[in-house]
PDB file of C-alpha atoms in Angstrom:
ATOM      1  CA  UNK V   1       0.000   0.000   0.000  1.00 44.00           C
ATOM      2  CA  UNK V   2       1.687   3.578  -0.867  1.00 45.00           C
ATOM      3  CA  UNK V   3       2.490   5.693   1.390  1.00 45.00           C
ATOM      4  CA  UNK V   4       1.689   9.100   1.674  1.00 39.00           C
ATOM      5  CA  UNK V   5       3.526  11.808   3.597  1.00 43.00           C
ATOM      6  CA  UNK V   6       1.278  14.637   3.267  1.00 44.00           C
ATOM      7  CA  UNK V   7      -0.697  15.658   6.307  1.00 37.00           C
ATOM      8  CA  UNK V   8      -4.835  16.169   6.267  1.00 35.00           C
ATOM      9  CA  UNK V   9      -4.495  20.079   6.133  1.00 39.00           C
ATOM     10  CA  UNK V  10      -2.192  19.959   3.079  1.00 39.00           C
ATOM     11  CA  UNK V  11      -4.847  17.906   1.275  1.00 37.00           C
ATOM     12  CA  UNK V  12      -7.418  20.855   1.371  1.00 41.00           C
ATOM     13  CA  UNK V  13      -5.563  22.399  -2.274  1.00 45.00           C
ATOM     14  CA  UNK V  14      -6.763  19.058  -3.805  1.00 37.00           C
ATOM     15  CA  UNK V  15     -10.365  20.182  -2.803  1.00 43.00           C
ATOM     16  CA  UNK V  16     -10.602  21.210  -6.797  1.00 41.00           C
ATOM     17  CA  UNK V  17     -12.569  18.423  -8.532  1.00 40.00           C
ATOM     18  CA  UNK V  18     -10.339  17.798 -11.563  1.00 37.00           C
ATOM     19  CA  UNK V  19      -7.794  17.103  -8.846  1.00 36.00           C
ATOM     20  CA  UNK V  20      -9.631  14.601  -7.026  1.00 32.00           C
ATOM     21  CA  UNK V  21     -10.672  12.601 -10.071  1.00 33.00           C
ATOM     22  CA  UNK V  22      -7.035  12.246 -10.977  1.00 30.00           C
ATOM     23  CA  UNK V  23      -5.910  11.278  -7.636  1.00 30.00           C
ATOM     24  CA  UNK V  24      -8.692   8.518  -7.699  1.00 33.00           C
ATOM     25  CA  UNK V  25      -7.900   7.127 -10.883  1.00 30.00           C
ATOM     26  CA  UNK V  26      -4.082   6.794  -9.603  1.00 30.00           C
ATOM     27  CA  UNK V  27      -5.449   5.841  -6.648  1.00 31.00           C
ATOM     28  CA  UNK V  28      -7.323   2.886  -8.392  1.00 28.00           C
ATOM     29  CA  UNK V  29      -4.633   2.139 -10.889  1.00 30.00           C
ATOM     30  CA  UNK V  30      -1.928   1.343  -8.499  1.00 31.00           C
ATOM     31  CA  UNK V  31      -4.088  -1.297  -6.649  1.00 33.00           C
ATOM     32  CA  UNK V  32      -4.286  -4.799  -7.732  1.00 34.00           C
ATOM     33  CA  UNK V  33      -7.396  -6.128  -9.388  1.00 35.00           C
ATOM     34  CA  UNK V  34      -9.424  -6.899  -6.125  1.00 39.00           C
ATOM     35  CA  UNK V  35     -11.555  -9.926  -7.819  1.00 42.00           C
ATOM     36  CA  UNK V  36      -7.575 -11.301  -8.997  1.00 36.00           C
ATOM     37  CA  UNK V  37      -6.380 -10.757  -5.422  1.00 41.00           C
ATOM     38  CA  UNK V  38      -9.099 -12.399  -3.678  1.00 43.00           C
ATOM     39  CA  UNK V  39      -9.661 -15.654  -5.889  1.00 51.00           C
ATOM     40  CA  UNK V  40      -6.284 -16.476  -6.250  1.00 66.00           C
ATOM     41  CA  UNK V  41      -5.251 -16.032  -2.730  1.00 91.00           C
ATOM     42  CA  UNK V  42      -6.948 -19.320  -2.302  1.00 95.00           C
ATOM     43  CA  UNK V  43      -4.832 -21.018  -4.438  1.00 96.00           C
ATOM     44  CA  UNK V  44      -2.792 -24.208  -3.226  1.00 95.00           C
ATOM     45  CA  UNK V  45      -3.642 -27.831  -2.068  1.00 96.00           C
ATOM     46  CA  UNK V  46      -6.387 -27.689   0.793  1.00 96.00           C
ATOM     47  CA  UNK V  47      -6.928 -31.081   3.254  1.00 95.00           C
ATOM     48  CA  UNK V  48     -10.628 -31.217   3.788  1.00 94.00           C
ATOM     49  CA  UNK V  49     -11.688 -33.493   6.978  1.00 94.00           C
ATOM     50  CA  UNK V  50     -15.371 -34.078   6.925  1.00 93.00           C
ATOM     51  CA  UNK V  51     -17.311 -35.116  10.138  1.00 96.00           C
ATOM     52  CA  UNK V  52     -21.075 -36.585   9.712  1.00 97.00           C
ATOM     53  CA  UNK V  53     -23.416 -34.981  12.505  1.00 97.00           C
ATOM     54  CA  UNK V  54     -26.457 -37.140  10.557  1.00 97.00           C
ATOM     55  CA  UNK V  55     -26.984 -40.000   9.090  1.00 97.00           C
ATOM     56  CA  UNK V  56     -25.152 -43.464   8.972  1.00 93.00           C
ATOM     57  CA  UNK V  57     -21.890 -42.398   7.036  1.00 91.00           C
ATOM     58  CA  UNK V  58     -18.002 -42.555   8.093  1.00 88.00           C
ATOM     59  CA  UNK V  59     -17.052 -39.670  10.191  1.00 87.00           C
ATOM     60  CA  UNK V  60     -13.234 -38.310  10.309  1.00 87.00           C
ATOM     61  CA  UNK V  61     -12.155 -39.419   7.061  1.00 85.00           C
ATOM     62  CA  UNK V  62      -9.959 -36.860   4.807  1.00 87.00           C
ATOM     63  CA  UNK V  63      -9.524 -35.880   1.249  1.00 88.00           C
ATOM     64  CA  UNK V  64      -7.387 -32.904  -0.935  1.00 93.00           C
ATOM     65  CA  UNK V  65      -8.865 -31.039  -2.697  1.00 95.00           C
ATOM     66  CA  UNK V  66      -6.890 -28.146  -5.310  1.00 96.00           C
ATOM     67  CA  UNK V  67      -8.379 -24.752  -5.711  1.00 96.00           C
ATOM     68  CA  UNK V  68      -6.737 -22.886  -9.003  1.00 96.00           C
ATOM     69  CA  UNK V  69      -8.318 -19.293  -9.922  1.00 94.00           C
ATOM     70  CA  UNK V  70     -11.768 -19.559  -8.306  1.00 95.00           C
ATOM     71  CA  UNK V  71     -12.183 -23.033  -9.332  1.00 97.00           C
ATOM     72  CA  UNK V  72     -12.334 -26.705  -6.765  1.00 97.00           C
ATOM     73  CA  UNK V  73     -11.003 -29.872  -8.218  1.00 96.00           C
ATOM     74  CA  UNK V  74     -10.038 -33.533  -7.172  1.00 92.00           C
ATOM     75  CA  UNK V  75      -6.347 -33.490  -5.614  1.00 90.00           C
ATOM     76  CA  UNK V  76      -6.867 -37.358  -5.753  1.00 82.00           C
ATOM     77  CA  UNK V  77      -9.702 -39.593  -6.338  1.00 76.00           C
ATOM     78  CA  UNK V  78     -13.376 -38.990  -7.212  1.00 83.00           C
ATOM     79  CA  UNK V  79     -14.926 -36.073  -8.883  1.00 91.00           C
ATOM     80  CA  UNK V  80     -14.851 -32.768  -7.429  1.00 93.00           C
ATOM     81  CA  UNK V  81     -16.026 -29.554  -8.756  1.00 95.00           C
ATOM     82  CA  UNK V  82     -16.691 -26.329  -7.251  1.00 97.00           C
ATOM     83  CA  UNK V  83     -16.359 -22.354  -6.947  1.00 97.00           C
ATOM     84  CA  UNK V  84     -14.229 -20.034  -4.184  1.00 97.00           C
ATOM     85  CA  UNK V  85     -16.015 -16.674  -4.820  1.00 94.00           C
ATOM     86  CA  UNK V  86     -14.978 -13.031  -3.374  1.00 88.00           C
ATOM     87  CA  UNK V  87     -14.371 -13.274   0.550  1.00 93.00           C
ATOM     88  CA  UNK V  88     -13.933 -16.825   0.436  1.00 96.00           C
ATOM     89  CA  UNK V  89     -16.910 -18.407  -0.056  1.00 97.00           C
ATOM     90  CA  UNK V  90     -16.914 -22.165  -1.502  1.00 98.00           C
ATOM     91  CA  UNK V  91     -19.736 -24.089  -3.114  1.00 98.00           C
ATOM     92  CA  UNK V  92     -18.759 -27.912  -4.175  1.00 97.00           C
ATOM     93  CA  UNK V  93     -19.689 -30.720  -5.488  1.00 96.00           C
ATOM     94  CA  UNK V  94     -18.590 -34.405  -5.177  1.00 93.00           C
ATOM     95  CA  UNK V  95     -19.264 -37.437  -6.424  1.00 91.00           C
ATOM     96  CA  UNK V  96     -17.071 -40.843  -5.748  1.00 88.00           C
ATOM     97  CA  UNK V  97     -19.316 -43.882  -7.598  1.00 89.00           C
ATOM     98  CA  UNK V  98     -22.680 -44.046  -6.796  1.00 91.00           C
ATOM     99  CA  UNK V  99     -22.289 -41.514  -3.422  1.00 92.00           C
ATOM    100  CA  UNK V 100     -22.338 -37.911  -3.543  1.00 94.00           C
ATOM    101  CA  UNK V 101     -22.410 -34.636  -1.662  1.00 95.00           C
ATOM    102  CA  UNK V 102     -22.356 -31.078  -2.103  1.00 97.00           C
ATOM    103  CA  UNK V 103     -20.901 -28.614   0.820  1.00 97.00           C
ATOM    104  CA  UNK V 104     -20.577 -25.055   1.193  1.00 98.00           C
ATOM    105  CA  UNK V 105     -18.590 -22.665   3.667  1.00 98.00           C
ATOM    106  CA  UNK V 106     -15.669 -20.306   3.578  1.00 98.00           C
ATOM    107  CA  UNK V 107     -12.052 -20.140   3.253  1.00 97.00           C
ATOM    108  CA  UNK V 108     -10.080 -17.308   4.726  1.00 94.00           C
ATOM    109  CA  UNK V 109      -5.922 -17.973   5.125  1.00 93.00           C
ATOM    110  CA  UNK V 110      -4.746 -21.353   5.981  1.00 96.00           C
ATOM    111  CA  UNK V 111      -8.395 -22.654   7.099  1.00 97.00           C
ATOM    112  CA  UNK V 112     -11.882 -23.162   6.149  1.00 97.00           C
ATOM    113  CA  UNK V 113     -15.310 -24.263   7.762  1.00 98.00           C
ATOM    114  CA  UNK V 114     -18.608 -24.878   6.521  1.00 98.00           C
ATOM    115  CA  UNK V 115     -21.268 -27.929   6.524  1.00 98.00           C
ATOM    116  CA  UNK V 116     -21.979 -30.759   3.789  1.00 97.00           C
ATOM    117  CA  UNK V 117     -25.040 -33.187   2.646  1.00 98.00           C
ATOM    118  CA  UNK V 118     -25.542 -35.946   0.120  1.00 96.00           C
ATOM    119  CA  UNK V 119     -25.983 -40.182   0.095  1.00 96.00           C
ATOM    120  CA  UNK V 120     -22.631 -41.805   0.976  1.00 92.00           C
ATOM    121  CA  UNK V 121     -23.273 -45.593   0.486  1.00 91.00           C
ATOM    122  CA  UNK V 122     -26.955 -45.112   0.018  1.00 94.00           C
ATOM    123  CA  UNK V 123     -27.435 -43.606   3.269  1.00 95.00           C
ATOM    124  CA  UNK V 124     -28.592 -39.975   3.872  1.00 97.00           C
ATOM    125  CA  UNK V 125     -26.282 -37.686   5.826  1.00 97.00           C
ATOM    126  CA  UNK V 126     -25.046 -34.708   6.626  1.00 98.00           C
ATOM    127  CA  UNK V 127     -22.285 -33.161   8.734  1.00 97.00           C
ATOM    128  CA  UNK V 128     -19.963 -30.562   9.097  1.00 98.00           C
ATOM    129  CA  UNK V 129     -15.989 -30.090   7.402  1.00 97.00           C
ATOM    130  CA  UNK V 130     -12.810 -28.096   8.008  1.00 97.00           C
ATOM    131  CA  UNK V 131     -10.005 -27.234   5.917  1.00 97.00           C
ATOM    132  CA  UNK V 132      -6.234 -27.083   6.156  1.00 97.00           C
ATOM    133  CA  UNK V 133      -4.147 -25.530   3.517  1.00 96.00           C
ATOM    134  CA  UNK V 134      -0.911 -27.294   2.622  1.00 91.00           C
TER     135      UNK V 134
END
């Protein structure tokens, strides 16, 4: 972030319109694309441990999953696909034969939380997951 030296009562000769629209545009130019900064600072190999709260399905187990850009895959086995939006927020979808589940939640630095449903096995369930990043 740039520093500026200037103190508040120096500012008042930029008070002239054309002024200020210049000093936003440089303002806005010298930042990085917010929407580029957020997505990709998901980036990177994330551990996802899934708990069930409901239902009749495995509890504890663990599986990677990739996020690249905005966008969820498999980081080994089954079929994952999903979305990290602005701020974090995740929406996925899995499917490993004839089970599947969707999940949503958030990501924010090296961890993420947020809840997951589907049939594992033919059973209904539901429960709850948290994320590591490698």
């Amino acid at each position: 972030m740039a520093h500026f030296p200037q103190s508040l009562s120096s500012l008042t000769d930029l008070a002239r319109p054309r002024r200020l629209a210049l000093l936003a545009v440089l303002a806005t130019a010298a930042l990085p694309s917010t929407a580029d900064a957020r997505i990709g600072g998901y980036d990177g190999i994330w551990n996802v441990t899934f708990a069930t709260t409901r239902g009749n399905c495995s509890s504890g187990y663990s599986v990677p999953f990739t996020v690249t850009g905005g966008r969820v895959s498999s980081a080994g086995g089954g079929r994952v696909s999903g979305t990290v939006r602005r701020g974090g927020a995740v929406a996925v979808q899995v499917s490993v034969g004839a089970s599947h589940a969707s999940g949503g939640g958030r990501l924010g630095g090296m961890f993420g939380t947020g809840s997951w449903n589907g049939i594992i096995s033919g059973d209904r369930c539901s429960g709850t997951w948290h994320a590591t990043r490698s």
